[in-house]
Amino acid sequence: MGRRRLVRVAVSSFATGMALSGVMVILPLYATRTLHLSNAAFARVLSLRMIGITAGVVLLGAISDRFGTRRLTTLSLAAGGACLGLLGFVPLAAFLVLVPLMSAFLSTAFVNLNNLTQMVDVQRQGMANTLYRATGSVAGILSPLIMTRLLDHIGIVLAVAGAGMVASAAHMRSYPLDETHEPFQGWLTEFRTMGEMYRKALAQRRLMGFIHPSLLWGALTTVVGTFAAIRLTNELGASASYYGNACAVGSALTLAGILALGAALDRMSIKRCTIALFLAASLCTVVLGLLGSVRGTAVAFVVFTVATGASLGPL
């Protein structure tokens, strides 16, 4: 049973990783080149994406315990894959509708896959977590290389990635799990329960004082990382494949950095380590905006990617 769970988590993690990484890489290029959006208009697309992620976490998270993690994961994978598959074939108006919907489903799938990973097997928990993270990391390396090189056929590429998510959803349906579902109490009651749980978490002031700034920092780095694509390609003239290479190198070095940090973190101050990584990423953000060199900007982007990704270790 543990092996069957492990395989299903790994397959779905890879499909979700390809989709999430691909969307982050290709969205700014597709929006500005194909849909001819300005930087300001694309910023509003990013806002729509973050609204979708928030709605997915809050609304779908509220019903997860009521309808079952496996069922909601399967639904999110299938719906997110369908939205992704349509993204490259629709006009702007439909694109603006699909982006928040897709983001809501993908974020929900990601969170619930993490929960299912923790249910794989008590005896194989370390292997399950390692495989889950590893498959996602490999997808994060491969996706930029593939999607930026096939930018002229991005509609087909996104359709294939979406089909992969739908197939993984069908595979996830057979995840062996006996779930007990509590009756749905209505949205008002569910949100009141969530609010009460959050209020109790706020009592941990030192912990929440660390978590809240980290979440804000995560949102900021997502925006900076996305606009780095526009900076490198549209403004400095680098090719899409060059940007894809930078993303892949950044993802690979991030994986190495997380592994190295994990080996040394017990002997380091978590607070100092986190602050150092935040400062390094902040410095790279300044460099990204000031340098006029493609190579120098790409190096700053890679270091930025590694610093922000490695900061997940202390968190």
mmCIF file of C-alpha atoms in Angstrom:
data_model
loop_
_atom_site.group_PDB
_atom_site.id
_atom_site.type_symbol
_atom_site.label_atom_id
_atom_site.label_comp_id
_atom_site.label_asym_id
_atom_site.label_seq_id
_atom_site.Cartn_x
_atom_site.Cartn_y
_atom_site.Cartn_z
ATOM 1 C CA MET A 1 0.000 0.000 0.000
ATOM 2 C CA GLY A 2 2.825 2.396 0.902
ATOM 3 C CA ARG A 3 4.482 1.828 -2.469
ATOM 4 C CA ARG A 4 1.252 2.511 -4.373
ATOM 5 C CA ARG A 5 0.805 5.751 -2.459
ATOM 6 C CA LEU A 6 4.426 6.707 -3.075
ATOM 7 C CA VAL A 7 4.155 6.225 -6.837
ATOM 8 C CA ARG A 8 0.955 8.271 -7.076
ATOM 9 C CA VAL A 9 2.386 11.128 -5.042
ATOM 10 C CA ALA A 10 5.574 11.178 -7.159
ATOM 11 C CA VAL A 11 3.681 11.179 -10.477
ATOM 12 C CA SER A 12 1.328 13.954 -9.377
ATOM 13 C CA SER A 13 4.184 15.964 -7.860
ATOM 14 C CA PHE A 14 6.073 15.849 -11.155
ATOM 15 C CA ALA A 15 3.002 16.873 -13.184
ATOM 16 C CA THR A 16 2.176 19.711 -10.780
ATOM 17 C CA GLY A 17 5.810 20.824 -10.664
ATOM 18 C CA MET A 18 5.974 20.991 -14.461
ATOM 19 C CA ALA A 19 2.793 23.065 -14.531
ATOM 20 C CA LEU A 20 3.684 25.445 -11.694
ATOM 21 C CA SER A 21 7.265 25.998 -12.863
ATOM 22 C CA GLY A 22 6.190 26.328 -16.475
ATOM 23 C CA VAL A 23 3.504 28.895 -15.708
ATOM 24 C CA MET A 24 5.927 31.008 -13.667
ATOM 25 C CA VAL A 25 8.475 30.976 -16.503
ATOM 26 C CA ILE A 26 6.247 31.307 -19.545
ATOM 27 C CA LEU A 27 3.454 33.559 -18.276
ATOM 28 C CA PRO A 28 5.353 36.893 -18.534
ATOM 29 C CA LEU A 29 6.729 36.060 -21.994
ATOM 30 C CA TYR A 30 3.380 34.851 -23.327
ATOM 31 C CA ALA A 31 1.472 37.807 -21.862
ATOM 32 C CA THR A 32 3.836 40.501 -23.146
ATOM 33 C CA ARG A 33 4.779 38.961 -26.516
ATOM 34 C CA THR A 34 1.691 37.095 -27.683
ATOM 35 C CA LEU A 35 -1.076 38.999 -25.889
ATOM 36 C CA HIS A 36 0.878 42.310 -26.167
ATOM 37 C CA LEU A 37 0.238 43.343 -22.574
ATOM 38 C CA SER A 38 2.250 46.190 -21.096
ATOM 39 C CA ASN A 39 4.261 45.702 -17.922
ATOM 40 C CA ALA A 40 1.540 47.489 -15.950
ATOM 41 C CA ALA A 41 -1.158 45.276 -17.462
ATOM 42 C CA PHE A 42 0.871 42.170 -16.711
ATOM 43 C CA ALA A 43 1.228 43.331 -13.104
ATOM 44 C CA ARG A 44 -2.557 43.209 -12.886
ATOM 45 C CA VAL A 45 -2.478 39.670 -14.302
ATOM 46 C CA LEU A 46 -0.134 38.752 -11.451
ATOM 47 C CA SER A 47 -2.623 40.263 -9.018
ATOM 48 C CA LEU A 48 -5.336 38.074 -10.515
ATOM 49 C CA ARG A 49 -3.072 35.065 -10.091
ATOM 50 C CA MET A 50 -2.469 35.877 -6.409
ATOM 51 C CA ILE A 51 -6.218 36.380 -5.885
ATOM 52 C CA GLY A 52 -6.762 32.923 -7.353
ATOM 53 C CA ILE A 53 -4.130 31.371 -5.092
ATOM 54 C CA THR A 54 -5.665 33.024 -2.029
ATOM 55 C CA ALA A 55 -9.167 31.942 -2.998
ATOM 56 C CA GLY A 56 -7.965 28.391 -3.580
ATOM 57 C CA VAL A 57 -6.263 28.162 -0.208
ATOM 58 C CA VAL A 58 -9.174 29.712 1.712
ATOM 59 C CA LEU A 59 -12.271 28.419 -0.093
ATOM 60 C CA LEU A 60 -11.075 24.982 -1.164
ATOM 61 C CA GLY A 61 -9.052 24.570 2.024
ATOM 62 C CA ALA A 62 -12.195 25.113 4.043
ATOM 63 C CA ILE A 63 -13.895 22.105 2.469
ATOM 64 C CA SER A 64 -10.864 19.804 2.321
ATOM 65 C CA ASP A 65 -11.527 18.128 5.660
ATOM 66 C CA ARG A 66 -15.218 17.772 4.817
ATOM 67 C CA PHE A 67 -14.916 16.132 1.408
ATOM 68 C CA GLY A 68 -11.575 14.381 1.778
ATOM 69 C CA THR A 69 -8.009 15.233 0.819
ATOM 70 C CA ARG A 70 -7.788 12.618 -1.942
ATOM 71 C CA ARG A 71 -11.046 13.696 -3.570
ATOM 72 C CA LEU A 72 -10.141 17.382 -3.479
ATOM 73 C CA THR A 73 -6.625 16.658 -4.772
ATOM 74 C CA THR A 74 -8.048 14.695 -7.700
ATOM 75 C CA LEU A 75 -10.527 17.470 -8.494
ATOM 76 C CA SER A 76 -7.857 20.190 -8.244
ATOM 77 C CA LEU A 77 -5.410 18.314 -10.481
ATOM 78 C CA ALA A 78 -8.045 17.697 -13.155
ATOM 79 C CA ALA A 79 -9.536 21.206 -13.078
ATOM 80 C CA GLY A 80 -6.115 22.885 -12.927
ATOM 81 C CA GLY A 81 -4.913 20.758 -15.831
ATOM 82 C CA ALA A 82 -7.978 21.660 -17.906
ATOM 83 C CA CYS A 83 -7.441 25.385 -17.280
ATOM 84 C CA LEU A 84 -3.755 25.099 -18.119
ATOM 85 C CA GLY A 85 -4.468 23.207 -21.318
ATOM 86 C CA LEU A 86 -6.830 25.925 -22.554
ATOM 87 C CA LEU A 87 -4.608 28.857 -21.569
ATOM 88 C CA GLY A 88 -2.681 29.094 -24.838
ATOM 89 C CA PHE A 89 -5.733 28.930 -27.130
ATOM 90 C CA VAL A 90 -8.128 31.521 -25.704
ATOM 91 C CA PRO A 91 -8.487 35.292 -26.275
ATOM 92 C CA LEU A 92 -7.430 37.829 -23.673
ATOM 93 C CA ALA A 93 -10.789 37.997 -21.857
ATOM 94 C CA ALA A 94 -10.896 34.243 -21.308
ATOM 95 C CA PHE A 95 -7.183 34.269 -20.420
ATOM 96 C CA LEU A 96 -7.912 36.704 -17.582
ATOM 97 C CA VAL A 97 -10.600 34.342 -16.277
ATOM 98 C CA LEU A 98 -8.500 31.188 -16.579
ATOM 99 C CA VAL A 99 -5.408 32.574 -14.794
ATOM 100 C CA PRO A 100 -7.020 32.953 -11.316
ATOM 101 C CA LEU A 101 -9.012 29.733 -11.733
ATOM 102 C CA MET A 102 -5.929 27.763 -12.711
ATOM 103 C CA SER A 103 -3.926 29.330 -9.873
ATOM 104 C CA ALA A 104 -6.614 28.404 -7.337
ATOM 105 C CA PHE A 105 -6.693 24.768 -8.420
ATOM 106 C CA LEU A 106 -2.905 24.402 -8.731
ATOM 107 C CA SER A 107 -2.249 25.910 -5.300
ATOM 108 C CA THR A 108 -4.871 23.617 -3.764
ATOM 109 C CA ALA A 109 -3.384 20.578 -5.497
ATOM 110 C CA PHE A 110 0.085 21.517 -4.234
ATOM 111 C CA VAL A 111 -1.060 21.866 -0.617
ATOM 112 C CA ASN A 112 -3.087 18.659 -0.656
ATOM 113 C CA LEU A 113 -0.306 16.658 -2.322
ATOM 114 C CA ASN A 114 1.895 17.669 0.584
ATOM 115 C CA ASN A 115 -0.753 16.324 2.982
ATOM 116 C CA LEU A 116 -1.039 13.041 1.066
ATOM 117 C CA THR A 117 2.750 12.707 1.151
ATOM 118 C CA GLN A 118 2.600 12.676 4.951
ATOM 119 C CA MET A 119 0.133 9.746 4.775
ATOM 120 C CA VAL A 120 2.265 7.472 2.578
ATOM 121 C CA ASP A 121 3.716 5.147 5.218
ATOM 122 C CA VAL A 122 5.166 5.611 8.687
ATOM 123 C CA GLN A 123 8.071 3.348 7.713
ATOM 124 C CA ARG A 124 8.739 5.222 4.457
ATOM 125 C CA GLN A 125 8.023 8.792 5.479
ATOM 126 C CA GLY A 126 11.544 10.032 4.884
ATOM 127 C CA MET A 127 11.634 8.436 1.449
ATOM 128 C CA ALA A 128 8.192 9.849 0.619
ATOM 129 C CA ASN A 129 9.186 13.406 1.496
ATOM 130 C CA THR A 130 12.482 13.087 -0.352
ATOM 131 C CA LEU A 131 10.849 11.705 -3.493
ATOM 132 C CA TYR A 132 8.088 14.311 -3.365
ATOM 133 C CA ARG A 133 10.593 17.178 -3.160
ATOM 134 C CA ALA A 134 12.991 15.602 -5.656
ATOM 135 C CA THR A 135 10.385 15.093 -8.377
ATOM 136 C CA GLY A 136 9.196 18.670 -7.937
ATOM 137 C CA SER A 137 12.786 19.923 -8.162
ATOM 138 C CA VAL A 138 13.499 17.922 -11.315
ATOM 139 C CA ALA A 139 10.321 19.318 -12.870
ATOM 140 C CA GLY A 140 11.469 22.814 -11.908
ATOM 141 C CA ILE A 141 14.709 22.237 -13.824
ATOM 142 C CA LEU A 142 13.188 20.628 -16.930
ATOM 143 C CA SER A 143 10.118 22.828 -17.361
ATOM 144 C CA PRO A 144 11.949 26.132 -18.143
ATOM 145 C CA LEU A 145 14.228 24.378 -20.640
ATOM 146 C CA ILE A 146 11.316 22.813 -22.503
ATOM 147 C CA MET A 147 8.806 25.655 -22.474
ATOM 148 C CA THR A 148 11.153 28.493 -23.430
ATOM 149 C CA ARG A 149 12.518 26.496 -26.374
ATOM 150 C CA LEU A 150 9.011 25.751 -27.613
ATOM 151 C CA LEU A 151 7.643 29.255 -27.047
ATOM 152 C CA ASP A 152 6.352 29.472 -30.624
ATOM 153 C CA HIS A 153 4.225 26.376 -29.960
ATOM 154 C CA ILE A 154 3.345 27.223 -26.382
ATOM 155 C CA GLY A 155 -0.360 26.459 -26.829
ATOM 156 C CA ILE A 156 0.433 22.831 -27.641
ATOM 157 C CA VAL A 157 3.040 22.616 -24.862
ATOM 158 C CA LEU A 158 0.583 23.917 -22.266
ATOM 159 C CA ALA A 159 -2.064 21.526 -23.563
ATOM 160 C CA VAL A 160 0.331 18.593 -23.113
ATOM 161 C CA ALA A 161 1.248 19.780 -19.597
ATOM 162 C CA GLY A 162 -2.446 20.133 -18.773
ATOM 163 C CA ALA A 163 -3.181 16.664 -20.112
ATOM 164 C CA GLY A 164 -0.402 15.337 -17.882
ATOM 165 C CA MET A 165 -2.126 16.837 -14.856
ATOM 166 C CA VAL A 166 -5.477 15.357 -15.849
ATOM 167 C CA ALA A 167 -3.807 11.945 -16.278
ATOM 168 C CA SER A 168 -2.175 12.267 -12.860
ATOM 169 C CA ALA A 169 -5.606 13.101 -11.408
ATOM 170 C CA ALA A 170 -6.985 9.860 -12.845
ATOM 171 C CA HIS A 171 -3.998 8.036 -11.352
ATOM 172 C CA MET A 172 -4.537 9.711 -7.975
ATOM 173 C CA ARG A 173 -8.103 8.370 -7.766
ATOM 174 C CA SER A 174 -6.663 4.953 -6.891
ATOM 175 C CA TYR A 175 -4.564 6.344 -3.996
ATOM 176 C CA PRO A 176 -5.418 3.847 -1.226
ATOM 177 C CA LEU A 177 -6.882 5.840 1.628
ATOM 178 C CA ASP A 178 -9.853 5.353 3.941
ATOM 179 C CA GLU A 179 -11.145 8.809 4.750
ATOM 180 C CA THR A 180 -13.823 9.766 7.260
ATOM 181 C CA HIS A 181 -15.694 12.877 6.208
ATOM 182 C CA GLU A 182 -17.258 15.269 8.653
ATOM 183 C CA PRO A 183 -20.474 16.921 7.447
ATOM 184 C CA PHE A 184 -20.101 20.318 5.808
ATOM 185 C CA GLN A 185 -21.308 22.960 8.259
ATOM 186 C CA GLY A 186 -21.882 25.770 5.764
ATOM 187 C CA TRP A 187 -19.475 28.461 4.633
ATOM 188 C CA LEU A 188 -20.146 30.808 7.552
ATOM 189 C CA THR A 189 -19.436 28.120 10.146
ATOM 190 C CA GLU A 190 -16.382 26.855 8.263
ATOM 191 C CA PHE A 191 -14.883 30.345 7.992
ATOM 192 C CA ARG A 192 -15.651 31.036 11.647
ATOM 193 C CA THR A 193 -13.788 27.847 12.589
ATOM 194 C CA MET A 194 -10.828 28.858 10.432
ATOM 195 C CA GLY A 195 -10.811 32.314 12.003
ATOM 196 C CA GLU A 196 -10.795 30.816 15.491
ATOM 197 C CA MET A 197 -7.857 28.580 14.615
ATOM 198 C CA TYR A 198 -5.964 31.554 13.207
ATOM 199 C CA ARG A 199 -6.710 33.600 16.329
ATOM 200 C CA LYS A 200 -5.186 30.843 18.450
ATOM 201 C CA ALA A 201 -2.133 30.773 16.185
ATOM 202 C CA LEU A 202 -1.689 34.535 16.719
ATOM 203 C CA ALA A 203 -1.064 33.800 20.388
ATOM 204 C CA GLN A 204 2.312 32.422 19.267
ATOM 205 C CA ARG A 205 3.615 35.939 18.719
ATOM 206 C CA ARG A 206 7.255 35.131 18.067
ATOM 207 C CA LEU A 207 6.383 32.406 15.590
ATOM 208 C CA MET A 208 3.779 34.463 13.725
ATOM 209 C CA GLY A 209 6.107 37.457 13.785
ATOM 210 C CA PHE A 210 8.451 35.296 11.745
ATOM 211 C CA ILE A 211 5.832 33.684 9.500
ATOM 212 C CA HIS A 212 3.956 36.823 8.404
ATOM 213 C CA PRO A 213 7.012 38.740 7.099
ATOM 214 C CA SER A 214 8.213 35.540 5.431
ATOM 215 C CA LEU A 215 4.908 35.163 3.572
ATOM 216 C CA LEU A 216 5.029 38.789 2.446
ATOM 217 C CA TRP A 217 8.616 38.256 1.340
ATOM 218 C CA GLY A 218 7.576 35.160 -0.602
ATOM 219 C CA ALA A 219 4.923 37.133 -2.494
ATOM 220 C CA LEU A 220 7.418 39.881 -3.279
ATOM 221 C CA THR A 221 10.065 37.481 -4.562
ATOM 222 C CA THR A 222 7.480 35.817 -6.809
ATOM 223 C CA VAL A 223 6.756 39.162 -8.452
ATOM 224 C CA VAL A 224 10.455 40.054 -8.788
ATOM 225 C CA GLY A 225 11.307 36.660 -10.236
ATOM 226 C CA THR A 226 8.517 36.944 -12.796
ATOM 227 C CA PHE A 227 9.468 40.442 -13.925
ATOM 228 C CA ALA A 228 13.077 39.272 -14.313
ATOM 229 C CA ALA A 229 11.853 37.436 -17.420
ATOM 230 C CA ILE A 230 10.684 40.726 -18.947
ATOM 231 C CA ARG A 231 13.893 42.462 -17.875
ATOM 232 C CA LEU A 232 16.167 39.860 -19.469
ATOM 233 C CA THR A 233 14.234 39.270 -22.691
ATOM 234 C CA ASN A 234 12.152 42.295 -23.674
ATOM 235 C CA GLU A 235 14.447 44.981 -22.249
ATOM 236 C CA LEU A 236 17.979 43.527 -22.527
ATOM 237 C CA GLY A 237 17.384 41.411 -25.622
ATOM 238 C CA ALA A 238 18.204 37.919 -24.319
ATOM 239 C CA SER A 239 16.454 35.023 -26.044
ATOM 240 C CA ALA A 240 13.686 33.058 -24.359
ATOM 241 C CA SER A 241 15.910 29.959 -24.304
ATOM 242 C CA TYR A 242 18.673 31.973 -22.576
ATOM 243 C CA TYR A 243 16.176 32.943 -19.887
ATOM 244 C CA GLY A 244 15.065 29.304 -19.653
ATOM 245 C CA ASN A 245 18.671 28.236 -19.137
ATOM 246 C CA ALA A 246 19.036 30.772 -16.318
ATOM 247 C CA CYS A 247 15.867 29.435 -14.670
ATOM 248 C CA ALA A 248 17.069 25.835 -14.957
ATOM 249 C CA VAL A 249 20.507 26.659 -13.528
ATOM 250 C CA GLY A 250 18.867 28.577 -10.689
ATOM 251 C CA SER A 251 16.575 25.640 -9.888
ATOM 252 C CA ALA A 252 19.446 23.142 -9.951
ATOM 253 C CA LEU A 253 21.643 25.287 -7.704
ATOM 254 C CA THR A 254 18.686 25.904 -5.395
ATOM 255 C CA LEU A 255 18.301 22.159 -4.918
ATOM 256 C CA ALA A 256 22.017 21.859 -4.143
ATOM 257 C CA GLY A 257 21.793 24.825 -1.765
ATOM 258 C CA ILE A 258 18.851 23.385 0.133
ATOM 259 C CA LEU A 259 20.652 20.050 0.537
ATOM 260 C CA ALA A 260 23.833 21.766 1.755
ATOM 261 C CA LEU A 261 21.883 24.026 4.087
ATOM 262 C CA GLY A 262 19.962 21.080 5.482
ATOM 263 C CA ALA A 263 23.218 19.399 6.445
ATOM 264 C CA ALA A 264 24.501 22.488 8.254
ATOM 265 C CA LEU A 265 21.346 24.113 9.620
ATOM 266 C CA ASP A 266 21.487 22.385 12.997
ATOM 267 C CA ARG A 267 24.817 24.099 13.642
ATOM 268 C CA MET A 268 23.696 27.554 12.508
ATOM 269 C CA SER A 269 21.446 30.300 13.793
ATOM 270 C CA ILE A 270 18.178 30.006 11.864
ATOM 271 C CA LYS A 271 17.449 33.702 12.310
ATOM 272 C CA ARG A 272 20.857 34.832 11.056
ATOM 273 C CA CYS A 273 20.769 32.391 8.167
ATOM 274 C CA THR A 274 17.342 33.613 7.066
ATOM 275 C CA ILE A 275 18.336 37.274 7.327
ATOM 276 C CA ALA A 276 21.509 36.636 5.314
ATOM 277 C CA LEU A 277 19.534 34.935 2.545
ATOM 278 C CA PHE A 278 16.952 37.733 2.521
ATOM 279 C CA LEU A 279 19.714 40.353 2.254
ATOM 280 C CA ALA A 280 21.415 38.474 -0.577
ATOM 281 C CA ALA A 281 18.145 38.273 -2.503
ATOM 282 C CA SER A 282 17.443 41.973 -1.862
ATOM 283 C CA LEU A 283 20.871 42.962 -3.187
ATOM 284 C CA CYS A 284 20.300 40.866 -6.308
ATOM 285 C CA THR A 285 16.963 42.611 -6.851
ATOM 286 C CA VAL A 286 18.753 45.973 -6.948
ATOM 287 C CA VAL A 287 21.344 44.574 -9.353
ATOM 288 C CA LEU A 288 18.597 43.175 -11.608
ATOM 289 C CA GLY A 289 17.190 46.659 -12.046
ATOM 290 C CA LEU A 290 20.475 48.518 -12.516
ATOM 291 C CA LEU A 291 22.745 46.336 -14.643
ATOM 292 C CA GLY A 292 22.612 46.749 -18.401
ATOM 293 C CA SER A 293 24.542 43.552 -19.089
ATOM 294 C CA VAL A 294 22.662 40.390 -20.050
ATOM 295 C CA ARG A 295 25.263 38.098 -18.472
ATOM 296 C CA GLY A 296 25.505 40.106 -15.243
ATOM 297 C CA THR A 297 21.727 40.327 -14.939
ATOM 298 C CA ALA A 298 21.417 36.581 -15.533
ATOM 299 C CA VAL A 299 23.969 35.877 -12.794
ATOM 300 C CA ALA A 300 22.084 38.176 -10.405
ATOM 301 C CA PHE A 301 18.846 36.367 -11.299
ATOM 302 C CA VAL A 302 20.401 32.944 -10.619
ATOM 303 C CA VAL A 303 21.768 34.086 -7.238
ATOM 304 C CA PHE A 304 18.379 35.642 -6.440
ATOM 305 C CA THR A 305 16.669 32.330 -7.288
ATOM 306 C CA VAL A 306 19.067 30.352 -5.101
ATOM 307 C CA ALA A 307 18.803 32.749 -2.134
ATOM 308 C CA THR A 308 15.007 32.845 -2.172
ATOM 309 C CA GLY A 309 14.703 29.092 -2.736
ATOM 310 C CA ALA A 310 17.245 28.190 -0.065
ATOM 311 C CA SER A 311 15.422 30.386 2.447
ATOM 312 C CA LEU A 312 12.737 27.674 2.535
ATOM 313 C CA GLY A 313 15.189 25.523 4.492
ATOM 314 C CA PRO A 314 15.254 27.719 7.623
ATOM 315 C CA LEU A 315 11.520 28.376 7.307
#
